[in-house]
């Protein structure tokens, strides 16, 4: 669309219509030759959701620009600095993307402004390039499952589903460009070309060669999918859609083994805005526009080989509700003892889950009350995330994202001996210049200690927090856990 020469006249930077940047560098050894160079990239509309992969090596995000993007650290040989780049664009859709959940390291499920959930799996070409760019362990990445992966994926003409391309589907290089043996050869749809990369791909490669094939569609919702969550072992996913009636606000539980519906859980009257499985996979918390939350417990009396099922364990209603506005967000403590809710009413509350042995027996509902004082965050709370690692004094580290774009870090510690009035401590407020300029859409801590792309032993004092917002930005913050109490 527009281009400009950089000051030294050896590079040209261009801006494409859909927000992408293109950079060309002059070849010093061949006069008149320009080659593509690595340049920053990202979403060009609101980023609605993000997730770390289970190993904490990369981040996948979805946005209203109708794309799903994968970002990872680039470890350059001979350089100590590690920089983050977009290394794949697994999904380029025709609908605005709303949510995603990781099923395993190289599998995810996404939801958009349509009634269908779509499941994607990585390609062998991506896994090989991921290892080359990030320096990830080849033994850990090239598992037995990777052997059966397709080479790549492409989108058929007039289609929305990414089609897998296997080695036998690749065009024969021996056939000349002007030689067609059939109409199908002349109008071949196999646009994917395997490439071996040592550095992040250019925009052209991201568009053409980094798609992931769609392996499953999940039908069941009557309206546009709004949120999705997966349990820690990736055997069960839960999804919801936009709803204005109770009959449409049900939570559908899916099996990732059979891809069949296991249950529909009905309680809420309006859209369920977020869900989260507890780290031990025994509970599912859901929060809603109807200002209530519901807690679902996995049935323990099921046979060992049976698919999991859930029952309503606890909930709030008009009499017991503490939040007075939409509850936007929720998350679990790493020990599964507490869950946190955040609302448009500016409140953040920690709720304690009673021990199963102490809770009411049978199918009677458990009584759950706040375990913390009500934290007033100062603005509408749109995202919360609890660090998987406790601070040195055994406090929980909780990140709070606000509608104004601010991100606050609090510590909270349950202490029955003292008053709840001083249980929250604001340990850090991220500089406004580094925060988002519009609403924070989601926060997600890396699920292990250290910085992605660095030696864990050299960065063991650090935690990483990823955030995304309506300002089209995805950010990664490094938090020193030893100083989080100061």
Short mmCIF file of C-alpha atoms in Angstrom, two decimals:
data_model
loop_
_atom_site.label_atom_id
_atom_site.label_comp_id
_atom_site.label_asym_id
_atom_site.label_seq_id
_atom_site.Cartn_x
_atom_site.Cartn_y
_atom_site.Cartn_z
CA UNK A 1 0.00 0.00 0.00
CA UNK A 2 2.72 2.43 1.01
CA UNK A 3 6.45 2.03 1.23
CA UNK A 4 9.38 4.08 2.39
CA UNK A 5 13.14 3.91 2.25
CA UNK A 6 14.90 3.62 5.57
CA UNK A 7 17.67 6.20 6.22
CA UNK A 8 20.59 4.10 4.99
CA UNK A 9 18.76 3.35 1.70
CA UNK A 10 19.46 -0.39 2.03
CA UNK A 11 16.00 -1.40 3.24
CA UNK A 12 12.42 -0.78 2.11
CA UNK A 13 9.47 -1.04 4.51
CA UNK A 14 5.93 -1.42 3.14
CA UNK A 15 2.54 -1.50 4.82
CA UNK A 16 -0.13 -3.81 3.38
CA UNK A 17 -3.87 -3.21 3.37
CA UNK A 18 -4.63 -5.65 6.21
CA UNK A 19 -2.02 -4.33 8.62
CA UNK A 20 0.96 -6.48 7.65
CA UNK A 21 4.46 -5.03 7.30
CA UNK A 22 6.89 -6.13 4.58
CA UNK A 23 10.63 -5.46 4.76
CA UNK A 24 13.12 -5.92 1.95
CA UNK A 25 16.87 -5.68 2.35
CA UNK A 26 19.29 -4.85 -0.44
CA UNK A 27 21.71 -7.65 -1.30
CA UNK A 28 25.19 -6.17 -0.93
CA UNK A 29 26.79 -8.83 -3.13
CA UNK A 30 24.29 -8.77 -6.02
CA UNK A 31 23.50 -5.33 -7.38
CA UNK A 32 19.79 -4.60 -7.79
CA UNK A 33 18.63 -7.61 -5.81
CA UNK A 34 16.34 -7.21 -2.79
CA UNK A 35 15.48 -10.04 -0.41
CA UNK A 36 12.66 -10.31 2.20
CA UNK A 37 13.74 -9.76 5.81
CA UNK A 38 12.27 -10.52 9.25
CA UNK A 39 9.82 -7.88 10.45
CA UNK A 40 7.35 -7.55 13.30
CA UNK A 41 3.76 -8.74 12.82
CA UNK A 42 0.59 -9.20 14.82
CA UNK A 43 -3.18 -8.81 14.93
CA UNK A 44 -4.79 -5.75 13.38
CA UNK A 45 -8.03 -5.91 15.40
CA UNK A 46 -9.03 -6.79 18.95
CA UNK A 47 -7.21 -9.86 20.33
CA UNK A 48 -9.97 -11.84 22.05
CA UNK A 49 -8.07 -14.71 23.65
CA UNK A 50 -4.70 -16.41 24.10
CA UNK A 51 -3.19 -19.55 25.57
CA UNK A 52 0.29 -20.87 26.35
CA UNK A 53 1.03 -24.35 25.08
CA UNK A 54 1.31 -26.99 27.85
CA UNK A 55 5.14 -26.86 27.73
CA UNK A 56 5.21 -23.05 27.88
CA UNK A 57 7.19 -22.73 24.63
CA UNK A 58 4.77 -20.66 22.53
CA UNK A 59 1.51 -18.68 22.62
CA UNK A 60 -1.54 -19.03 20.36
CA UNK A 61 -3.98 -16.11 20.08
CA UNK A 62 -7.26 -15.36 18.29
CA UNK A 63 -8.67 -12.01 17.20
CA UNK A 64 -11.42 -10.13 15.45
CA UNK A 65 -9.14 -9.89 12.41
CA UNK A 66 -10.36 -13.47 11.73
CA UNK A 67 -6.99 -15.09 12.33
CA UNK A 68 -5.35 -17.46 14.80
CA UNK A 69 -1.66 -16.67 15.25
CA UNK A 70 1.22 -18.49 16.91
CA UNK A 71 4.06 -16.55 18.55
CA UNK A 72 7.32 -18.06 19.79
CA UNK A 73 10.81 -16.92 20.88
CA UNK A 74 13.52 -16.81 18.22
CA UNK A 75 16.92 -18.02 19.43
CA UNK A 76 19.52 -16.85 16.95
CA UNK A 77 22.80 -18.70 16.79
CA UNK A 78 25.56 -16.54 18.23
CA UNK A 79 23.16 -14.06 19.86
CA UNK A 80 22.21 -13.99 23.53
CA UNK A 81 19.09 -11.89 22.94
CA UNK A 82 15.80 -13.78 22.47
CA UNK A 83 13.02 -12.00 20.55
CA UNK A 84 9.39 -13.00 20.00
CA UNK A 85 7.90 -13.36 16.52
CA UNK A 86 4.87 -14.77 14.75
CA UNK A 87 6.04 -18.10 13.32
CA UNK A 88 2.72 -19.54 12.12
CA UNK A 89 -0.83 -18.54 11.27
CA UNK A 90 -2.73 -21.80 11.83
CA UNK A 91 -6.18 -20.45 10.98
CA UNK A 92 -7.30 -17.74 8.56
CA UNK A 93 -11.06 -17.68 8.86
CA UNK A 94 -14.10 -15.96 7.38
CA UNK A 95 -15.59 -15.13 10.78
CA UNK A 96 -14.33 -13.05 13.70
CA UNK A 97 -12.47 -15.31 16.13
CA UNK A 98 -13.60 -15.30 19.78
CA UNK A 99 -11.92 -18.02 21.85
CA UNK A 100 -9.55 -20.98 21.92
CA UNK A 101 -8.30 -23.75 24.19
CA UNK A 102 -5.22 -25.96 23.99
CA UNK A 103 -5.97 -29.70 23.91
CA UNK A 104 -2.33 -30.77 23.74
CA UNK A 105 0.94 -29.22 22.68
CA UNK A 106 0.14 -29.30 18.96
CA UNK A 107 -3.68 -29.44 19.06
CA UNK A 108 -6.16 -26.66 19.79
CA UNK A 109 -9.87 -25.93 19.44
CA UNK A 110 -11.18 -22.50 18.44
CA UNK A 111 -14.53 -20.76 18.31
CA UNK A 112 -15.67 -17.88 16.12
CA UNK A 113 -18.87 -15.96 15.35
CA UNK A 114 -20.42 -19.18 14.02
CA UNK A 115 -22.16 -22.16 15.62
CA UNK A 116 -19.26 -24.56 15.03
CA UNK A 117 -16.14 -25.37 17.05
CA UNK A 118 -13.12 -26.30 14.93
CA UNK A 119 -10.22 -28.51 16.02
CA UNK A 120 -6.75 -28.13 14.50
CA UNK A 121 -3.54 -30.16 14.56
CA UNK A 122 0.00 -29.06 13.69
CA UNK A 123 1.79 -30.06 10.50
CA UNK A 124 5.14 -31.81 10.28
CA UNK A 125 6.61 -28.85 8.42
CA UNK A 126 5.59 -26.54 11.28
CA UNK A 127 7.09 -28.81 13.96
CA UNK A 128 10.41 -28.99 12.14
CA UNK A 129 10.55 -25.22 11.61
CA UNK A 130 9.47 -24.63 15.22
CA UNK A 131 12.47 -26.65 16.40
CA UNK A 132 14.83 -24.75 14.07
CA UNK A 133 13.60 -21.30 15.10
CA UNK A 134 13.11 -21.74 18.84
CA UNK A 135 15.81 -24.30 19.61
CA UNK A 136 13.22 -26.53 21.30
CA UNK A 137 14.14 -30.10 22.17
CA UNK A 138 13.96 -32.28 19.06
CA UNK A 139 13.30 -35.43 21.09
CA UNK A 140 10.40 -33.82 22.96
CA UNK A 141 8.86 -32.21 19.87
CA UNK A 142 9.29 -35.06 17.37
CA UNK A 143 7.20 -37.63 19.23
CA UNK A 144 5.65 -40.72 17.65
CA UNK A 145 2.48 -38.72 16.89
CA UNK A 146 4.38 -36.26 14.69
CA UNK A 147 5.35 -39.02 12.25
CA UNK A 148 1.74 -39.33 11.11
CA UNK A 149 1.15 -35.60 10.73
CA UNK A 150 0.45 -34.12 7.29
CA UNK A 151 3.10 -32.03 5.57
CA UNK A 152 0.94 -28.90 5.49
CA UNK A 153 -2.53 -27.49 4.86
CA UNK A 154 -4.37 -25.31 2.39
CA UNK A 155 -7.83 -23.76 2.07
CA UNK A 156 -9.80 -25.05 -0.95
CA UNK A 157 -11.42 -22.52 -3.26
CA UNK A 158 -14.68 -21.21 -1.76
CA UNK A 159 -13.99 -23.18 1.42
CA UNK A 160 -13.50 -22.32 5.09
CA UNK A 161 -11.89 -25.57 6.26
CA UNK A 162 -8.14 -26.08 6.16
CA UNK A 163 -7.48 -29.27 4.21
CA UNK A 164 -4.52 -31.47 5.12
CA UNK A 165 -1.82 -32.01 2.47
CA UNK A 166 0.29 -35.14 2.68
CA UNK A 167 3.56 -35.85 0.96
CA UNK A 168 1.82 -37.58 -1.96
CA UNK A 169 -0.40 -34.52 -2.54
CA UNK A 170 2.49 -32.17 -3.22
CA UNK A 171 2.83 -31.10 -6.89
CA UNK A 172 5.42 -32.92 -8.95
CA UNK A 173 8.41 -30.61 -9.41
CA UNK A 174 9.30 -32.40 -12.67
CA UNK A 175 6.25 -30.96 -14.38
CA UNK A 176 7.05 -27.68 -16.07
CA UNK A 177 5.00 -24.62 -15.18
CA UNK A 178 3.54 -24.40 -18.68
CA UNK A 179 2.77 -28.09 -19.00
CA UNK A 180 -0.65 -29.30 -17.83
CA UNK A 181 -1.67 -32.93 -17.98
CA UNK A 182 -5.24 -32.27 -16.83
CA UNK A 183 -7.66 -29.57 -15.78
CA UNK A 184 -7.04 -30.48 -12.12
CA UNK A 185 -3.31 -29.85 -12.60
CA UNK A 186 -3.99 -26.56 -14.29
CA UNK A 187 -6.12 -25.34 -11.41
CA UNK A 188 -4.39 -27.16 -8.57
CA UNK A 189 -5.43 -26.09 -5.05
CA UNK A 190 -2.27 -27.38 -3.36
CA UNK A 191 -0.82 -23.96 -2.69
CA UNK A 192 1.26 -25.20 0.23
CA UNK A 193 5.00 -25.61 -0.41
CA UNK A 194 7.19 -27.12 2.31
CA UNK A 195 9.99 -24.82 3.40
CA UNK A 196 12.83 -25.17 5.87
CA UNK A 197 13.24 -22.08 8.02
CA UNK A 198 16.01 -20.90 10.34
CA UNK A 199 14.32 -17.58 11.07
CA UNK A 200 10.70 -16.37 11.43
CA UNK A 201 8.72 -16.55 8.18
CA UNK A 202 7.77 -13.55 6.08
CA UNK A 203 4.16 -12.49 5.59
CA UNK A 204 3.90 -14.42 2.31
CA UNK A 205 4.99 -17.64 4.00
CA UNK A 206 2.68 -17.02 6.97
CA UNK A 207 -0.29 -16.74 4.64
CA UNK A 208 0.53 -19.68 2.41
CA UNK A 209 2.66 -22.23 4.23
CA UNK A 210 1.84 -22.15 7.96
CA UNK A 211 -1.82 -23.19 8.10
CA UNK A 212 -2.79 -26.15 10.28
CA UNK A 213 -5.30 -28.70 8.97
CA UNK A 214 -8.75 -28.85 10.50
CA UNK A 215 -9.28 -32.33 11.95
CA UNK A 216 -12.76 -32.02 13.45
CA UNK A 217 -15.91 -29.88 13.54
CA UNK A 218 -18.13 -29.87 16.61
CA UNK A 219 -21.80 -29.05 16.05
CA UNK A 220 -24.24 -28.44 18.89
CA UNK A 221 -24.69 -24.75 19.65
CA UNK A 222 -27.63 -22.75 18.37
CA UNK A 223 -25.85 -19.41 18.32
CA UNK A 224 -22.33 -18.01 17.93
CA UNK A 225 -19.69 -19.72 20.08
CA UNK A 226 -18.48 -17.43 22.87
CA UNK A 227 -16.03 -19.36 25.05
CA UNK A 228 -14.27 -22.71 25.28
CA UNK A 229 -12.09 -24.42 27.91
CA UNK A 230 -10.11 -27.65 28.17
CA UNK A 231 -9.16 -29.71 31.19
CA UNK A 232 -5.47 -30.09 32.07
CA UNK A 233 -5.04 -33.51 30.42
CA UNK A 234 -6.93 -32.53 27.27
CA UNK A 235 -9.58 -35.28 27.47
CA UNK A 236 -12.60 -33.00 27.89
CA UNK A 237 -13.55 -29.58 26.55
CA UNK A 238 -16.45 -27.32 27.52
CA UNK A 239 -18.03 -24.72 25.26
CA UNK A 240 -20.81 -22.14 25.36
CA UNK A 241 -22.50 -19.76 22.93
CA UNK A 242 -24.21 -16.39 23.05
CA UNK A 243 -27.55 -16.71 24.80
CA UNK A 244 -30.49 -14.62 25.95
CA UNK A 245 -32.49 -17.58 27.31
CA UNK A 246 -31.67 -20.44 29.66
CA UNK A 247 -32.29 -23.04 26.95
CA UNK A 248 -29.43 -21.58 24.89
CA UNK A 249 -27.03 -20.87 27.78
CA UNK A 250 -26.10 -24.49 28.40
CA UNK A 251 -22.50 -25.66 28.69
CA UNK A 252 -21.72 -28.51 26.30
CA UNK A 253 -19.15 -31.05 27.49
CA UNK A 254 -17.25 -32.83 24.69
CA UNK A 255 -14.96 -35.85 24.67
CA UNK A 256 -11.71 -35.37 22.74
CA UNK A 257 -11.47 -39.15 22.23
CA UNK A 258 -14.78 -39.66 20.42
CA UNK A 259 -15.58 -35.99 19.65
CA UNK A 260 -19.11 -36.62 20.89
CA UNK A 261 -21.24 -34.58 23.25
CA UNK A 262 -21.12 -36.03 26.74
CA UNK A 263 -23.44 -33.63 28.56
CA UNK A 264 -25.30 -30.34 28.41
CA UNK A 265 -25.14 -28.47 31.71
CA UNK A 266 -27.97 -25.99 32.30
CA UNK A 267 -28.08 -23.36 35.02
CA UNK A 268 -27.40 -19.87 33.67
CA UNK A 269 -29.99 -17.62 32.04
CA UNK A 270 -27.63 -15.54 29.89
CA UNK A 271 -24.32 -15.99 28.05
CA UNK A 272 -21.60 -17.82 29.96
CA UNK A 273 -18.66 -15.44 29.55
CA UNK A 274 -15.78 -17.63 30.76
CA UNK A 275 -15.06 -21.11 32.13
CA UNK A 276 -12.09 -22.83 33.72
CA UNK A 277 -11.35 -26.38 34.82
CA UNK A 278 -9.55 -26.77 38.14
CA UNK A 279 -5.92 -27.95 37.84
CA UNK A 280 -6.89 -31.32 39.36
CA UNK A 281 -9.77 -31.59 36.80
CA UNK A 282 -12.36 -32.26 39.52
CA UNK A 283 -14.29 -29.00 39.05
CA UNK A 284 -15.49 -26.65 36.32
CA UNK A 285 -16.26 -23.04 37.19
CA UNK A 286 -18.47 -20.94 34.87
CA UNK A 287 -19.33 -17.22 35.14
CA UNK A 288 -22.09 -15.45 33.27
CA UNK A 289 -23.77 -12.26 32.20
CA UNK A 290 -26.55 -13.12 34.64
CA UNK A 291 -24.17 -12.03 37.47
CA UNK A 292 -23.88 -15.52 38.93
CA UNK A 293 -21.30 -18.29 38.88
CA UNK A 294 -21.86 -22.04 38.84
CA UNK A 295 -19.48 -24.74 40.05
CA UNK A 296 -19.72 -28.21 38.52
CA UNK A 297 -18.11 -31.30 40.05
CA UNK A 298 -16.96 -34.38 38.17
CA UNK A 299 -18.79 -37.50 39.30
CA UNK A 300 -16.43 -39.80 41.18
CA UNK A 301 -18.69 -42.85 41.18
CA UNK A 302 -18.31 -43.37 37.43
CA UNK A 303 -16.53 -46.58 36.30
CA UNK A 304 -12.78 -45.99 35.65
CA UNK A 305 -13.08 -46.33 31.86
CA UNK A 306 -16.30 -44.30 31.54
CA UNK A 307 -16.39 -40.81 30.07
CA UNK A 308 -16.47 -38.10 32.76
CA UNK A 309 -19.75 -36.50 33.78
CA UNK A 310 -20.48 -33.42 35.88
CA UNK A 311 -23.17 -32.34 38.32
CA UNK A 312 -24.01 -28.94 39.77
CA UNK A 313 -22.05 -28.60 43.01
CA UNK A 314 -22.60 -24.97 44.05
CA UNK A 315 -23.81 -21.66 42.66
CA UNK A 316 -24.86 -18.13 43.56
CA UNK A 317 -28.32 -16.68 43.05
CA UNK A 318 -30.15 -13.43 43.72
CA UNK A 319 -29.90 -13.95 47.47
CA UNK A 320 -26.27 -15.09 47.71
CA UNK A 321 -24.68 -13.16 44.81
CA UNK A 322 -21.90 -10.72 45.72
CA UNK A 323 -21.31 -9.37 42.22
CA UNK A 324 -23.87 -6.83 41.03
CA UNK A 325 -22.84 -6.64 37.37
CA UNK A 326 -21.68 -8.99 34.61
CA UNK A 327 -19.01 -11.44 35.77
CA UNK A 328 -16.45 -11.38 32.96
CA UNK A 329 -13.69 -13.64 34.16
CA UNK A 330 -12.61 -16.47 36.46
CA UNK A 331 -9.57 -18.60 37.26
CA UNK A 332 -8.30 -21.25 39.69
CA UNK A 333 -5.52 -21.31 42.25
CA UNK A 334 -2.79 -23.85 41.38
CA UNK A 335 -3.81 -26.12 44.30
CA UNK A 336 -7.50 -26.19 43.21
CA UNK A 337 -8.58 -24.92 46.65
CA UNK A 338 -9.85 -21.53 45.48
CA UNK A 339 -11.29 -19.85 42.42
CA UNK A 340 -11.32 -16.13 41.62
CA UNK A 341 -14.04 -14.09 39.91
CA UNK A 342 -13.88 -10.59 38.42
CA UNK A 343 -16.78 -8.40 37.37
CA UNK A 344 -17.84 -5.17 35.74
CA UNK A 345 -18.74 -3.96 39.25
CA UNK A 346 -14.95 -3.54 39.84
CA UNK A 347 -14.89 -6.39 42.37
CA UNK A 348 -12.44 -9.29 42.57
CA UNK A 349 -13.40 -12.09 44.98
CA UNK A 350 -11.70 -15.33 46.02
CA UNK A 351 -14.02 -18.25 46.80
CA UNK A 352 -12.98 -21.38 48.69
CA UNK A 353 -13.97 -24.87 47.60
CA UNK A 354 -14.81 -27.05 50.62
CA UNK A 355 -13.10 -30.40 50.94
CA UNK A 356 -15.27 -33.09 49.36
CA UNK A 357 -15.35 -35.05 52.61
CA UNK A 358 -16.67 -32.00 54.48
CA UNK A 359 -19.19 -30.98 51.83
CA UNK A 360 -22.81 -32.06 51.82
CA UNK A 361 -23.33 -35.64 50.80
CA UNK A 362 -25.37 -37.01 47.91
CA UNK A 363 -26.54 -34.51 45.32
CA UNK A 364 -27.13 -31.71 47.81
CA UNK A 365 -25.55 -28.40 46.83
CA UNK A 366 -22.52 -27.22 48.76
CA UNK A 367 -22.52 -23.84 50.44
CA UNK A 368 -19.63 -21.63 49.32
CA UNK A 369 -18.97 -18.15 50.65
CA UNK A 370 -16.17 -15.69 49.85
CA UNK A 371 -12.80 -16.58 51.33
CA UNK A 372 -11.45 -13.07 50.79
CA UNK A 373 -12.52 -9.53 51.35
CA UNK A 374 -13.98 -7.80 48.32
CA UNK A 375 -11.18 -6.17 46.33
CA UNK A 376 -12.15 -2.91 44.61
CA UNK A 377 -9.89 -2.76 41.53
CA UNK A 378 -10.95 0.79 40.62
CA UNK A 379 -12.40 -0.06 37.22
CA UNK A 380 -14.40 -2.80 35.54
CA UNK A 381 -12.48 -6.10 35.82
CA UNK A 382 -12.27 -7.93 32.50
CA UNK A 383 -9.54 -10.52 33.15
CA UNK A 384 -7.94 -12.38 36.07
CA UNK A 385 -5.22 -15.01 36.17
CA UNK A 386 -3.62 -16.78 39.13
CA UNK A 387 0.08 -17.60 38.94
CA UNK A 388 0.89 -21.33 39.03
CA UNK A 389 3.72 -20.54 41.48
CA UNK A 390 3.23 -19.15 44.98
CA UNK A 391 5.35 -16.33 46.37
CA UNK A 392 8.03 -17.03 48.98
CA UNK A 393 5.58 -16.35 51.85
CA UNK A 394 3.03 -18.79 50.36
CA UNK A 395 0.74 -16.09 48.98
CA UNK A 396 -1.15 -16.40 45.71
CA UNK A 397 -0.04 -14.01 42.95
CA UNK A 398 -3.08 -12.76 41.03
CA UNK A 399 -3.00 -10.59 37.89
CA UNK A 400 -6.03 -8.35 37.32
CA UNK A 401 -6.81 -6.76 33.95
CA UNK A 402 -9.13 -3.75 33.72
CA UNK A 403 -11.42 -2.26 31.10
CA UNK A 404 -9.21 0.85 30.93
CA UNK A 405 -6.22 -1.32 29.90
CA UNK A 406 -4.36 -1.38 33.23
CA UNK A 407 -2.84 -4.56 34.65
CA UNK A 408 -2.43 -4.90 38.42
CA UNK A 409 -0.56 -7.59 40.35
CA UNK A 410 -1.93 -8.51 43.78
CA UNK A 411 -0.92 -11.06 46.37
CA UNK A 412 -3.61 -12.75 48.45
CA UNK A 413 -3.17 -15.06 51.40
CA UNK A 414 -5.82 -16.89 53.35
CA UNK A 415 -5.37 -16.28 57.05
CA UNK A 416 -8.18 -17.40 59.33
CA UNK A 417 -6.47 -15.89 62.38
CA UNK A 418 -6.67 -12.32 61.12
CA UNK A 419 -9.34 -10.09 59.63
CA UNK A 420 -10.07 -10.38 55.92
CA UNK A 421 -9.72 -6.62 55.53
CA UNK A 422 -5.96 -6.79 54.97
CA UNK A 423 -5.69 -10.01 52.97
CA UNK A 424 -5.05 -8.27 49.62
CA UNK A 425 -1.74 -6.54 48.85
CA UNK A 426 -1.08 -4.53 45.71
CA UNK A 427 2.48 -5.54 44.91
CA UNK A 428 2.88 -3.97 41.48
CA UNK A 429 1.02 -1.80 39.01
CA UNK A 430 2.40 -2.16 35.50
CA UNK A 431 3.37 1.18 33.97
CA UNK A 432 0.50 2.64 31.97
CA UNK A 433 2.84 3.12 29.00
CA UNK A 434 3.42 -0.63 28.90
CA UNK A 435 -0.21 -1.59 29.46
CA UNK A 436 -3.01 -1.77 26.93
CA UNK A 437 -4.81 1.35 25.74
CA UNK A 438 -8.19 -0.42 25.58
CA UNK A 439 -9.81 -3.23 27.57
CA UNK A 440 -7.71 -6.20 28.63
CA UNK A 441 -9.37 -9.25 27.08
CA UNK A 442 -7.42 -12.09 28.68
CA UNK A 443 -4.48 -12.78 30.98
CA UNK A 444 -2.55 -16.03 31.14
CA UNK A 445 0.51 -16.96 33.21
CA UNK A 446 3.11 -19.29 31.75
CA UNK A 447 2.56 -22.62 33.48
CA UNK A 448 6.16 -23.01 34.63
CA UNK A 449 9.01 -21.00 36.10
CA UNK A 450 11.48 -19.23 33.81
CA UNK A 451 11.42 -17.33 30.54
CA UNK A 452 10.41 -19.07 27.33
CA UNK A 453 13.41 -19.49 25.07
CA UNK A 454 15.91 -19.19 27.95
CA UNK A 455 17.67 -21.79 30.04
CA UNK A 456 15.29 -22.56 32.99
CA UNK A 457 18.24 -22.60 35.42
CA UNK A 458 19.33 -19.12 34.34
CA UNK A 459 15.85 -17.58 34.62
CA UNK A 460 14.34 -19.52 37.54
CA UNK A 461 13.47 -16.33 39.44
CA UNK A 462 11.17 -15.13 36.64
CA UNK A 463 7.54 -15.72 35.76
CA UNK A 464 5.93 -14.68 32.48
CA UNK A 465 2.46 -13.19 32.08
CA UNK A 466 0.82 -12.89 28.65
CA UNK A 467 -1.98 -10.42 28.01
CA UNK A 468 -4.13 -9.43 25.06
CA UNK A 469 -6.47 -6.53 24.55
CA UNK A 470 -8.97 -4.71 22.39
CA UNK A 471 -6.10 -2.45 21.23
CA UNK A 472 -4.87 -5.26 18.90
CA UNK A 473 -1.86 -5.93 21.12
CA UNK A 474 -0.45 -9.09 22.64
CA UNK A 475 2.10 -8.46 25.39
CA UNK A 476 4.41 -10.64 27.48
CA UNK A 477 5.57 -9.37 30.88
CA UNK A 478 8.45 -10.82 32.89
CA UNK A 479 7.73 -10.76 36.63
CA UNK A 480 10.45 -11.37 39.21
CA UNK A 481 8.74 -13.64 41.73
CA UNK A 482 11.33 -12.85 44.42
CA UNK A 483 10.34 -9.18 44.31
CA UNK A 484 6.59 -9.68 43.85
CA UNK A 485 5.99 -8.98 47.55
CA UNK A 486 7.91 -5.72 47.65
#
